[in-house]
mmCIF file with all atom_site columns, C-alpha atoms in Angstrom:
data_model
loop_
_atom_site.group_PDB
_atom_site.id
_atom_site.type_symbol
_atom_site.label_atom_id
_atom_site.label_alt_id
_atom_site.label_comp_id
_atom_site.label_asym_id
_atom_site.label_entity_id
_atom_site.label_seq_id
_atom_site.pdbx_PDB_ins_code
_atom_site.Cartn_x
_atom_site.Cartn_y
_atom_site.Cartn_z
_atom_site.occupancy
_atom_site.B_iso_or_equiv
_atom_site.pdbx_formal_charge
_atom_site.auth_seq_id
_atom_site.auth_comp_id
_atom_site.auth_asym_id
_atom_site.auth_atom_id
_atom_site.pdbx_PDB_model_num
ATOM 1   C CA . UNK C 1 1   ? 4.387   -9.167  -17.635 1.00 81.00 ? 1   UNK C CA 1
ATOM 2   C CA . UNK C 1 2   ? 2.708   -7.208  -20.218 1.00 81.00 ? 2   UNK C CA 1
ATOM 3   C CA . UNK C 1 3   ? 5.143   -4.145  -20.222 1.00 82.00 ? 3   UNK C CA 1
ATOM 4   C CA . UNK C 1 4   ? 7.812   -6.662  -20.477 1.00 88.00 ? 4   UNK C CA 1
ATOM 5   C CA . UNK C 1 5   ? 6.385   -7.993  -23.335 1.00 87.00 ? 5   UNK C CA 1
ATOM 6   C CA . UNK C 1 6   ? 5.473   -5.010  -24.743 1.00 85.00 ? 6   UNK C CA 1
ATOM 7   C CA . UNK C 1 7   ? 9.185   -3.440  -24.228 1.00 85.00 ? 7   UNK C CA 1
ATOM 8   C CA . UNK C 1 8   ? 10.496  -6.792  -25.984 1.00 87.00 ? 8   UNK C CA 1
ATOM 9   C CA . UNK C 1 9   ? 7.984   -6.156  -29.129 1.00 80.00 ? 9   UNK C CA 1
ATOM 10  C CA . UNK C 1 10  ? 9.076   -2.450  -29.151 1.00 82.00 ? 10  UNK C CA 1
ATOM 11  C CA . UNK C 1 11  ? 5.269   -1.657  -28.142 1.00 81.00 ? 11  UNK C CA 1
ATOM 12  C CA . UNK C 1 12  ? 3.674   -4.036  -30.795 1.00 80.00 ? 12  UNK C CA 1
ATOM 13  C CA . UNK C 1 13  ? 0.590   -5.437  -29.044 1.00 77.00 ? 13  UNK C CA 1
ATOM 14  C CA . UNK C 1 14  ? -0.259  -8.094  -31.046 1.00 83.00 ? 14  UNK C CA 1
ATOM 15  C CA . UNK C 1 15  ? 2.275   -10.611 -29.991 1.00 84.00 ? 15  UNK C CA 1
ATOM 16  C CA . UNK C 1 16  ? 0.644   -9.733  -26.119 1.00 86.00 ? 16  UNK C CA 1
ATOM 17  C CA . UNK C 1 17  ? -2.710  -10.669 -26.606 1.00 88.00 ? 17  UNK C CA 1
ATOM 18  C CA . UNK C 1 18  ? -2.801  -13.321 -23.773 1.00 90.00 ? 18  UNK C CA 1
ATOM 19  C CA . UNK C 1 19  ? -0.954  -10.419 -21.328 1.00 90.00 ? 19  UNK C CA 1
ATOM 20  C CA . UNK C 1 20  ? -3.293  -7.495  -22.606 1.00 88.00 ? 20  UNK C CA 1
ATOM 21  C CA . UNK C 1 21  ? -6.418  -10.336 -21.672 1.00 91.00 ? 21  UNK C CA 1
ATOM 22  C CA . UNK C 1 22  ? -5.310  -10.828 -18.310 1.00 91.00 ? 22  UNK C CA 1
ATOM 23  C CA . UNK C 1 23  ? -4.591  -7.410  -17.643 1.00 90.00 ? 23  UNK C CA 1
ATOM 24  C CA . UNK C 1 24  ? -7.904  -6.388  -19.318 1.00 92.00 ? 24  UNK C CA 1
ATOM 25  C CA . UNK C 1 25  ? -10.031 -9.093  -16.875 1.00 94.00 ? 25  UNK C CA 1
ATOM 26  C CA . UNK C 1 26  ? -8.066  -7.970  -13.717 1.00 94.00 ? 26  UNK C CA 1
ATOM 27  C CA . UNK C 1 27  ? -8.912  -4.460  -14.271 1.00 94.00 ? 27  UNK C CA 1
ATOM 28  C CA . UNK C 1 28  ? -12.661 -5.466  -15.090 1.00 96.00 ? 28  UNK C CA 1
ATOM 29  C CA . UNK C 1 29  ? -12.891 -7.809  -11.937 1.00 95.00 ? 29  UNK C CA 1
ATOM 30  C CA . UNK C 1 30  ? -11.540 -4.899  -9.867  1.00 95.00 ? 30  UNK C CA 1
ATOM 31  C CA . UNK C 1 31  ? -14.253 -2.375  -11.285 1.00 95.00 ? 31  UNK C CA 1
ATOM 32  C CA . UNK C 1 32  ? -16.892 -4.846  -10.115 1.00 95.00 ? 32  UNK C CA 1
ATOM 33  C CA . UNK C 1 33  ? -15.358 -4.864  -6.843  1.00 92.00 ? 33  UNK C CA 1
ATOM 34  C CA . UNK C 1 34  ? -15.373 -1.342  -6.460  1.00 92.00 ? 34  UNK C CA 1
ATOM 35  C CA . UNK C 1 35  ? -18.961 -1.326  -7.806  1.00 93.00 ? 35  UNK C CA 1
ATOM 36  C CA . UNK C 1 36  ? -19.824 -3.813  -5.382  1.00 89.00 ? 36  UNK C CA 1
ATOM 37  C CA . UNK C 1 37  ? -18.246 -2.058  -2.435  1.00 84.00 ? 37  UNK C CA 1
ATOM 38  C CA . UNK C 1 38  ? -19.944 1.491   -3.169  1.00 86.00 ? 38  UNK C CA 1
ATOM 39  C CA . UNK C 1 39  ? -23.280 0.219   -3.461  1.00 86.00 ? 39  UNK C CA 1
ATOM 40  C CA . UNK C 1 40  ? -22.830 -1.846  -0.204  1.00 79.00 ? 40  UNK C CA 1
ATOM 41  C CA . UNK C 1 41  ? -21.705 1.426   1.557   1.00 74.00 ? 41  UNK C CA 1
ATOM 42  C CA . UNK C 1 42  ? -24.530 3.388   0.340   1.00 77.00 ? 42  UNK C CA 1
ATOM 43  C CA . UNK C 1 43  ? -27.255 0.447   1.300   1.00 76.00 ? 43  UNK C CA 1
ATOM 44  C CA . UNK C 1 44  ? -25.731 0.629   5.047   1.00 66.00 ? 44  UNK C CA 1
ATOM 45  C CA . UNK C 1 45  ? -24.517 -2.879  4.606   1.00 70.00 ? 45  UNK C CA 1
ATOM 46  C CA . UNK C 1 46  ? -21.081 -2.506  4.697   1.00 63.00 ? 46  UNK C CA 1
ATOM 47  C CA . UNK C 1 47  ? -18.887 -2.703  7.786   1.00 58.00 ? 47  UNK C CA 1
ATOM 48  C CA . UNK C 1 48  ? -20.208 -3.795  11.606  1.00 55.00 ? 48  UNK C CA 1
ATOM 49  C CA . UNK C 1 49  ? -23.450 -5.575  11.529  1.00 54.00 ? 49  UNK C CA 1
ATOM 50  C CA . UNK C 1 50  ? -26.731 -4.272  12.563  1.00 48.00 ? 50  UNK C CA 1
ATOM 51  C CA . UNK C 1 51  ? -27.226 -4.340  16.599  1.00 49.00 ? 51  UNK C CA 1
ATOM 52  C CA . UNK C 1 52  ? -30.904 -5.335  16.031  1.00 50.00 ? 52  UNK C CA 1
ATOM 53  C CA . UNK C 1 53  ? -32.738 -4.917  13.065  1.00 57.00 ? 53  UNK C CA 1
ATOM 54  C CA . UNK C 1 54  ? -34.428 -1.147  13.787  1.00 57.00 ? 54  UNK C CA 1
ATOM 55  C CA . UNK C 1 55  ? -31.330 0.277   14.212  1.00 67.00 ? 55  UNK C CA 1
ATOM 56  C CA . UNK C 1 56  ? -29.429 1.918   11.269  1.00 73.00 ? 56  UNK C CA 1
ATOM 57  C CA . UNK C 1 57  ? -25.997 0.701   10.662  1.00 72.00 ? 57  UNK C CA 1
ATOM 58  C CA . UNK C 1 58  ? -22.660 2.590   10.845  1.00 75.00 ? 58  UNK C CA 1
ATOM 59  C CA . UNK C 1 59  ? -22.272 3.623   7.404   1.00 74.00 ? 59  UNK C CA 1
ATOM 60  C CA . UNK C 1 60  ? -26.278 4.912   6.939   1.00 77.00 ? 60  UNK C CA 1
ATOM 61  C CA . UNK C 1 61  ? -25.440 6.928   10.196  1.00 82.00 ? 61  UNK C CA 1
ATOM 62  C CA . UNK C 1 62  ? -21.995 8.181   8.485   1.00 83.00 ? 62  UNK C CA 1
ATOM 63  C CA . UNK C 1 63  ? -24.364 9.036   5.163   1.00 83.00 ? 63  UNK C CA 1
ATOM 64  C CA . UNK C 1 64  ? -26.858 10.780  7.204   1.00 85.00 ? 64  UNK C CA 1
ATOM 65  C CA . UNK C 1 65  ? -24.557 13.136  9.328   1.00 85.00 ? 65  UNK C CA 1
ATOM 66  C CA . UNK C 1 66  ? -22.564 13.816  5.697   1.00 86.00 ? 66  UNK C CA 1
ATOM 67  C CA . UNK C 1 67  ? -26.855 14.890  4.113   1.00 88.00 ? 67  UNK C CA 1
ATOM 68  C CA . UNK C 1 68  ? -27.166 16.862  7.532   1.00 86.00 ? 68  UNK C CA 1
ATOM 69  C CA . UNK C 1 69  ? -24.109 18.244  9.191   1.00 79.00 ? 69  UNK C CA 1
ATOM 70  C CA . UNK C 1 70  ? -25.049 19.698  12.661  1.00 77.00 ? 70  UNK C CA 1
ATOM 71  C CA . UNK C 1 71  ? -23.490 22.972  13.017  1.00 73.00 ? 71  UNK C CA 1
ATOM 72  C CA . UNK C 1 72  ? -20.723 23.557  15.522  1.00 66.00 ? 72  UNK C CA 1
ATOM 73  C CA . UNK C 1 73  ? -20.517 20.005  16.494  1.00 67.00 ? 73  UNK C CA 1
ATOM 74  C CA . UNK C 1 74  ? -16.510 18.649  16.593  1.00 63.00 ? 74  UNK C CA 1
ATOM 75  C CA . UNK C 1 75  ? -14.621 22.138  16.073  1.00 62.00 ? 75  UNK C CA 1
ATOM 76  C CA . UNK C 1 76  ? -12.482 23.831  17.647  1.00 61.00 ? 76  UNK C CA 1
ATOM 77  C CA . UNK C 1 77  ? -12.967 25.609  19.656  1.00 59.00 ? 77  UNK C CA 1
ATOM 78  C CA . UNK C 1 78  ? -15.233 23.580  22.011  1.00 59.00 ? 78  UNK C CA 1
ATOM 79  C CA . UNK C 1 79  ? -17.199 25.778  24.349  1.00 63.00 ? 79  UNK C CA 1
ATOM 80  C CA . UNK C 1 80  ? -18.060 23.845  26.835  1.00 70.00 ? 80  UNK C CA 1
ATOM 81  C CA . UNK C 1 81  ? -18.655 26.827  29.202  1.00 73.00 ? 81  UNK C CA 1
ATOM 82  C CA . UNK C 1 82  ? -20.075 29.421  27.359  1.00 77.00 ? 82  UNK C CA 1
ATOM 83  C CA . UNK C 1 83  ? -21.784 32.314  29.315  1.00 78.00 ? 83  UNK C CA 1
ATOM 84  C CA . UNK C 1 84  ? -25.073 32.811  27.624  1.00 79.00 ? 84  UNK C CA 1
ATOM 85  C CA . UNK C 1 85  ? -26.794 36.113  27.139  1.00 83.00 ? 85  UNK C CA 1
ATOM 86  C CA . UNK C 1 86  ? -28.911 36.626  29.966  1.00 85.00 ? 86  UNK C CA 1
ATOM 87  C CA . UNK C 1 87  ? -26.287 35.239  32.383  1.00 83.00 ? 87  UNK C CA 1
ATOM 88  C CA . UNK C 1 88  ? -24.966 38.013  35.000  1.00 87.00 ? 88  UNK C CA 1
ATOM 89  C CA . UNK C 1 89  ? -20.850 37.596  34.804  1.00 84.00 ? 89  UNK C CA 1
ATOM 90  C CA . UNK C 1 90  ? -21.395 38.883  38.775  1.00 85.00 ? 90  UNK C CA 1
ATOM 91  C CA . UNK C 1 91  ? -22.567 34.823  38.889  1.00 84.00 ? 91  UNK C CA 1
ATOM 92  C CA . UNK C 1 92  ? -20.364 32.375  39.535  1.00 82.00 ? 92  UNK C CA 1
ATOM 93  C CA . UNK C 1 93  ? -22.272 29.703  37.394  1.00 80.00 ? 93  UNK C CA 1
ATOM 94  C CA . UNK C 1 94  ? -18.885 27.854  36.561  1.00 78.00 ? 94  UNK C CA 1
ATOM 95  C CA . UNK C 1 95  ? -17.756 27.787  40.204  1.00 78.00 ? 95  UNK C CA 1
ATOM 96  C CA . UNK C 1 96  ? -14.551 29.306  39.587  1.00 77.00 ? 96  UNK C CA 1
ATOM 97  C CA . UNK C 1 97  ? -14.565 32.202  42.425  1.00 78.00 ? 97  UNK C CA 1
ATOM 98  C CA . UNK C 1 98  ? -13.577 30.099  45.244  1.00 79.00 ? 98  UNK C CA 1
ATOM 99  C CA . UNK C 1 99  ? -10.539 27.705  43.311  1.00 78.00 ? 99  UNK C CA 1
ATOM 100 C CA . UNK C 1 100 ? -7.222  28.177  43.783  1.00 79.00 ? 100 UNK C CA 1
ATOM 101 C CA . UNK C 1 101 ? -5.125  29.573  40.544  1.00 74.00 ? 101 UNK C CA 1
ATOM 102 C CA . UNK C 1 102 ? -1.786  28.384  38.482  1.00 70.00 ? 102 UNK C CA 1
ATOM 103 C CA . UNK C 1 103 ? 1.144   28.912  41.344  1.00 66.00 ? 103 UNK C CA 1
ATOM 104 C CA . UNK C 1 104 ? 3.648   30.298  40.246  1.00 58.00 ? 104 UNK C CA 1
#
């Protein structure tokens, strides 16, 4: 509605000062919102509720693991077998020796 008016009014605002209002509260209300929503996410009391009140909620976990990433945890690729250093490779510690391989 405003841009129509202010096409009509070749870009003269003051005949649109009941469009540029509403346009002006909407965009207001929606920075509160967004205010609002931030500060909920950063208190933790955003999203799924608290299982029992020591717990920490989803979104304080989230901000925690974002403060302290744990190193190698979720990329690729995931060694879920890795031979350490003082492991023989003459040991089969992954029980591989006696399995059967891809047929042909």
């Amino acid at each position: 509605m405003l841009f129509q008016c202010l096409r009509k009014w070749e870009f003269d605002d003051l005949h649109c000062k009941s469009q540029h209002k509403a346009y002006f509260d909407c965009t207001a209300s929606a920075a509160l919102t967004l205010q609002q929503f931030k500060m909920a996410a950063r208190d933790g009391t955003l999203g799924e509720s608290k299982m029992h009140e020591s717990g920490a909620s989803v979104a304080q976990i989230n901000r925690l693991m974002t403060l302290f990433p744990q190193p190698g945890l979720g990329k690729r690729p995931y060694r879920k077998m890795k031979r350490l250093p003082d492991q023989s490779y003459a040991d089969d510690i992954f029980h591989r020796q006696n399995k059967e391989g891809k047929r042909s």
